[in-house]
Amino acid sequence: MFVLGLDIGYSNVKLAFGDQLAPPTTKLFPAGAAPVEHLPQAIDRASDTLRVTLDGVAWGAGISVSKLSNWNRALHQDYTNTSSYKALFYAALLSSERSVIDVLVTGLPVSQWQDRSARQALANQLKGVHQITPKRQVAVEQVHVVPQPTGAFVEQLFTTQDRRLSDGRVLVIDPGYFSVDWVLLNEGEIVSASSGTSLEAMSVLLDKTSELICDDHGGKLTPEKIEDALRSGSSNVLLLGQEIILQDYLAAAAQSISMIALEAMKQSLRREKGSVDIVLLGGGGASLYQNATKEFFPLNPIFTPSQPTLANALGFFYFGR
């Protein structure tokens, strides 16, 4: 049985896939997608651009948003219904190098997953036979849609075998680009009333970082350029010909933005009678939300996956397996 764990984020697309009896293969690419006329010519020729077809129109996917011309990313709650999301989904199917996906598992932000009709609509959208290029079809046989942060939880269960995760009350925090999601699990079961979403996420944090840098150095620095630097693992960004060290600016922005998101989370937990045993911090923004998390939960052990950005996709794969 071939399983695909798929996490289509607003910044990156993450995949974990393979036969259920084998260790998964992982891939990650930027979540930029647009019709080919919006791709710079050099990018259009690049081998790492994934070409797919939507309703007879050629699209490029897997591109940094900063390199698209006259095209805005979809940054709203109806993301799953956009052509960009569909193009990224097709690019993920293309990357799997399979004609049949037996089981596909993906996630939704908690606030959307709690709407049964929303998660069923996404499952129906992803299931079936997809014409991803003029000569290539991929069939998706089964689709499961789960709350986004539960991927990191399942990944930790499989990789650490720590019984505290399965037996305790675990709070999973997932700072993504568009939203910060959290899920409370009690002995592995979701406590919906104490799970939720905040929009004080990485996009807001990067906006704040850009603002702080421009206040100090002048010029214009787009949040997408900072996003590109973080994706590539660079600690610097170029502005007006000068290399700007990002660390202090990111830390200052994270201090204010992360506190707002975690305060909303704390409010959702106020009716809980039992204490949280373990906090699990995953997602691409895990490192930037770590200090605030420690301040909110000074007595709790805080787990962070070895690959936070890929944790949800890996967990989705293990769930499907």
XYZ file of C-alpha atoms in Angstrom:
321
model
C 0.000 0.000 0.000
C 1.387 3.415 -1.007
C 0.813 6.217 1.520
C 1.260 9.963 1.015
C 1.388 12.344 3.975
C 0.806 15.800 2.525
C 1.110 19.154 4.286
C 0.307 21.997 1.866
C 1.210 25.101 3.799
C 1.155 28.764 2.862
C 4.969 28.886 2.789
C 6.118 25.338 2.022
C 4.694 22.072 0.733
C 5.905 19.056 2.694
C 5.575 15.418 1.636
C 6.328 12.085 3.281
C 5.514 9.082 1.114
C 6.279 5.485 0.304
C 5.221 1.915 0.847
C 3.629 1.319 4.234
C 6.356 -1.177 5.194
C 9.307 1.084 4.313
C 10.719 4.307 5.807
C 9.140 7.317 4.080
C 10.798 9.540 1.508
C 10.442 13.246 2.312
C 10.369 16.284 0.037
C 9.888 19.999 0.650
C 9.388 22.805 -1.841
C 8.176 26.441 -1.683
C 4.427 26.984 -1.835
C 4.496 29.424 -4.732
C 2.328 28.550 -7.746
C 1.082 30.597 -10.693
C 0.314 30.370 -14.423
C 3.561 30.213 -16.391
C 3.267 33.792 -17.684
C 3.887 34.970 -14.110
C 7.153 33.032 -13.865
C 10.391 34.869 -14.661
C 11.938 33.317 -17.757
C 14.930 31.878 -15.902
C 12.621 30.193 -13.407
C 10.406 28.895 -16.201
C 13.430 27.021 -17.593
C 14.658 25.788 -14.211
C 14.576 22.053 -13.674
C 13.215 22.341 -10.125
C 10.026 24.086 -11.269
C 7.161 21.591 -11.348
C 4.892 22.023 -14.363
C 1.241 21.011 -14.013
C -1.952 21.736 -15.936
C -5.152 23.219 -14.501
C -8.153 23.273 -16.841
C -5.871 23.358 -19.869
C -3.640 26.140 -18.467
C 0.059 25.479 -17.739
C 1.154 26.362 -14.217
C 4.495 26.358 -12.435
C 4.577 25.190 -8.809
C 7.174 24.829 -6.099
C 8.508 28.362 -6.599
C 9.438 31.001 -4.050
C 6.618 33.562 -3.935
C 9.190 36.357 -4.111
C 10.083 35.276 -7.666
C 6.579 35.520 -9.107
C 5.685 38.558 -11.207
C 2.325 40.354 -10.805
C 0.916 37.536 -8.708
C -0.197 37.540 -5.076
C -0.153 34.507 -2.831
C -3.430 33.254 -1.384
C -3.305 34.173 2.307
C -6.815 33.580 3.606
C -8.971 30.860 5.143
C -10.390 29.698 1.800
C -6.916 28.568 0.683
C -7.945 24.991 -0.094
C -10.408 26.218 -2.731
C -7.874 28.289 -4.679
C -6.196 27.394 -7.967
C -2.819 27.834 -6.251
C -3.673 25.103 -3.732
C -4.830 22.820 -6.560
C -1.594 23.438 -8.486
C 0.482 22.623 -5.397
C -1.577 19.469 -4.839
C -0.910 18.398 -8.424
C 2.780 19.184 -7.968
C 2.819 16.969 -4.879
C 1.187 14.114 -6.813
C 3.773 14.590 -9.554
C 6.585 14.488 -6.976
C 5.349 11.160 -5.605
C 6.221 9.547 -8.961
C 3.178 7.269 -8.661
C 0.071 6.755 -10.756
C -1.959 5.478 -7.786
C -1.969 6.811 -4.206
C -3.703 4.242 -1.998
C -4.010 6.483 1.070
C -3.520 10.250 1.281
C -3.550 11.988 4.673
C -3.544 15.760 5.022
C -4.528 18.372 7.587
C -6.588 21.504 8.087
C -6.171 24.318 10.611
C -8.011 23.297 13.766
C -10.768 25.908 13.420
C -11.558 24.615 9.910
C -11.217 20.930 10.802
C -13.841 21.407 13.516
C -16.314 22.154 10.693
C -17.303 18.669 9.510
C -18.517 19.957 6.138
C -15.162 21.701 5.488
C -13.079 18.597 6.077
C -15.460 16.436 4.054
C -15.337 18.925 1.182
C -11.525 18.785 1.165
C -11.538 14.979 1.232
C -13.943 14.905 -1.721
C -11.788 17.441 -3.580
C -8.567 15.425 -3.206
C -10.030 11.986 -3.844
C -10.411 10.595 -7.358
C -8.545 10.657 -10.663
C -6.591 13.841 -11.390
C -5.276 14.906 -14.797
C -2.158 16.663 -13.555
C -0.481 17.131 -16.973
C -1.770 16.469 -20.509
C -0.261 12.971 -20.463
C -0.293 12.042 -16.785
C -3.099 10.971 -14.455
C -2.880 10.124 -10.767
C -5.627 8.312 -8.859
C -6.123 8.943 -5.133
C -8.120 6.085 -3.611
C -8.636 7.181 0.021
C -8.303 10.551 1.764
C -8.198 11.295 5.481
C -8.281 14.891 6.794
C -7.016 15.438 10.339
C -6.321 18.503 12.539
C -3.003 19.958 11.381
C -1.039 19.702 14.669
C -1.871 16.025 15.219
C 0.703 15.170 12.561
C 3.540 16.259 14.855
C 1.959 14.247 17.689
C 1.811 11.031 15.661
C 5.364 11.605 14.386
C 6.636 11.850 17.965
C 4.725 8.724 18.994
C 6.392 6.739 16.216
C 9.897 8.115 16.639
C 10.283 8.372 20.434
C 7.999 5.597 21.726
C 7.572 7.784 24.835
C 4.552 6.485 26.758
C 3.932 9.899 28.286
C 2.660 10.998 24.891
C 0.052 8.252 24.632
C -0.896 8.216 28.322
C -0.781 11.897 29.231
C -2.390 15.215 28.403
C -0.381 16.592 25.506
C -0.697 20.117 24.126
C 0.542 20.317 20.518
C 1.393 23.807 19.232
C 1.973 24.276 15.497
C 3.132 27.754 14.399
C 2.609 27.880 10.639
C 2.810 30.694 8.110
C -0.900 31.624 8.133
C -2.044 30.381 11.526
C -0.876 29.074 14.869
C -2.858 25.935 15.696
C -3.037 23.964 18.890
C -4.621 20.678 19.864
C -5.040 19.198 23.323
C -4.944 15.410 23.408
C -5.930 13.402 26.462
C -4.580 9.845 26.234
C -4.360 10.293 22.468
C -7.914 11.618 22.029
C -8.603 15.169 20.819
C -10.242 17.582 23.279
C -11.980 19.805 20.726
C -13.156 22.463 23.184
C -9.539 23.218 24.131
C -8.139 23.201 20.612
C -8.078 26.177 18.286
C -6.397 28.630 15.936
C -4.792 32.073 16.092
C -3.806 34.178 13.085
C -0.791 35.674 14.934
C 1.443 33.411 12.870
C 4.686 33.491 10.870
C 3.297 35.841 8.225
C 2.589 38.450 10.913
C 5.939 37.780 12.563
C 7.813 38.274 9.275
C 5.900 41.503 8.606
C 7.037 42.745 12.013
C 10.634 41.651 11.360
C 10.654 43.521 8.056
C 9.295 46.622 9.759
C 11.986 46.545 12.464
C 14.790 46.113 9.934
C 13.529 48.919 7.703
C 13.179 51.231 10.714
C 16.881 50.707 11.436
C 18.325 50.535 7.926
C 15.848 52.269 5.617
C 14.804 50.899 2.231
C 12.143 48.299 1.550
C 12.528 44.669 2.562
C 9.679 42.326 1.704
C 8.690 39.624 4.195
C 9.100 37.133 1.321
C 12.850 37.846 1.193
C 13.123 37.011 4.894
C 11.022 33.910 4.275
C 13.428 32.831 1.510
C 16.422 33.327 3.818
C 14.847 31.196 6.552
C 13.926 28.467 4.064
C 17.493 28.285 2.797
C 18.949 28.311 6.310
C 20.639 31.691 5.834
C 21.126 33.956 8.848
C 21.472 37.103 6.724
C 19.407 39.046 4.204
C 20.604 41.645 1.697
C 19.199 45.199 1.937
C 20.596 48.183 0.025
C 23.765 46.218 -0.645
C 24.331 45.440 3.041
C 24.076 42.041 4.737
C 21.618 42.321 7.632
C 21.843 39.725 10.418
C 18.329 38.451 11.047
C 18.582 36.818 14.469
C 18.009 39.835 16.739
C 15.195 41.211 14.591
C 13.429 37.846 14.417
C 13.774 37.424 18.186
C 12.313 40.880 18.855
C 9.374 40.263 16.519
C 8.788 36.777 17.930
C 8.671 38.093 21.502
C 5.590 40.210 20.832
C 3.782 38.173 18.158
C 4.183 34.744 19.772
C 2.899 36.014 23.112
C -0.360 37.163 21.496
C -0.941 33.771 19.863
C -0.152 31.818 23.011
C -2.362 34.050 25.130
C -5.306 33.100 22.875
C -4.337 29.456 23.333
C -4.179 29.861 27.110
C -7.688 31.301 27.112
C -8.992 28.213 25.308
C -7.496 26.029 28.063
C -8.966 27.936 30.986
C -11.897 25.550 31.503
C -9.697 22.466 31.579
C -9.742 20.775 34.990
C -6.548 18.798 34.472
C -3.045 20.089 33.904
C -1.081 19.740 30.701
C 1.611 17.063 31.071
C 3.702 17.667 27.931
C 3.943 20.447 25.373
C 4.905 19.464 21.844
C 6.086 22.333 19.633
C 6.212 21.619 15.897
C 5.823 23.471 12.610
C 8.118 25.707 10.622
C 7.986 28.457 13.261
C 8.817 26.189 16.218
C 12.178 27.777 17.037
C 10.732 31.314 17.039
C 7.888 30.380 19.386
C 10.071 28.361 21.761
C 10.938 31.122 24.258
C 7.314 32.215 24.613
C 6.239 28.601 25.044
C 8.754 28.147 27.860
C 7.419 31.271 29.560
C 3.834 30.013 29.382
C 4.741 26.462 30.481
C 7.800 26.762 32.759
C 7.152 23.464 34.568
C 6.358 21.277 31.561
C 8.727 19.205 29.439
C 8.704 20.692 25.928
C 9.269 18.309 23.024
C 10.442 19.557 19.637
C 10.677 17.170 16.646
C 14.093 16.743 15.054
C 12.586 18.051 11.788
C 9.853 20.488 12.909
C 8.938 21.649 9.405
C 8.412 18.079 8.179
C 6.838 16.757 11.383
C 3.206 17.052 10.274
C 3.820 15.390 6.897
C 5.715 12.536 8.591
C 2.945 12.135 11.147
C 0.334 12.076 8.387
C 2.308 9.299 6.698
C 2.482 7.230 9.892
C -1.239 7.836 10.477
C -2.028 6.562 6.979
C 0.261 3.586 7.425
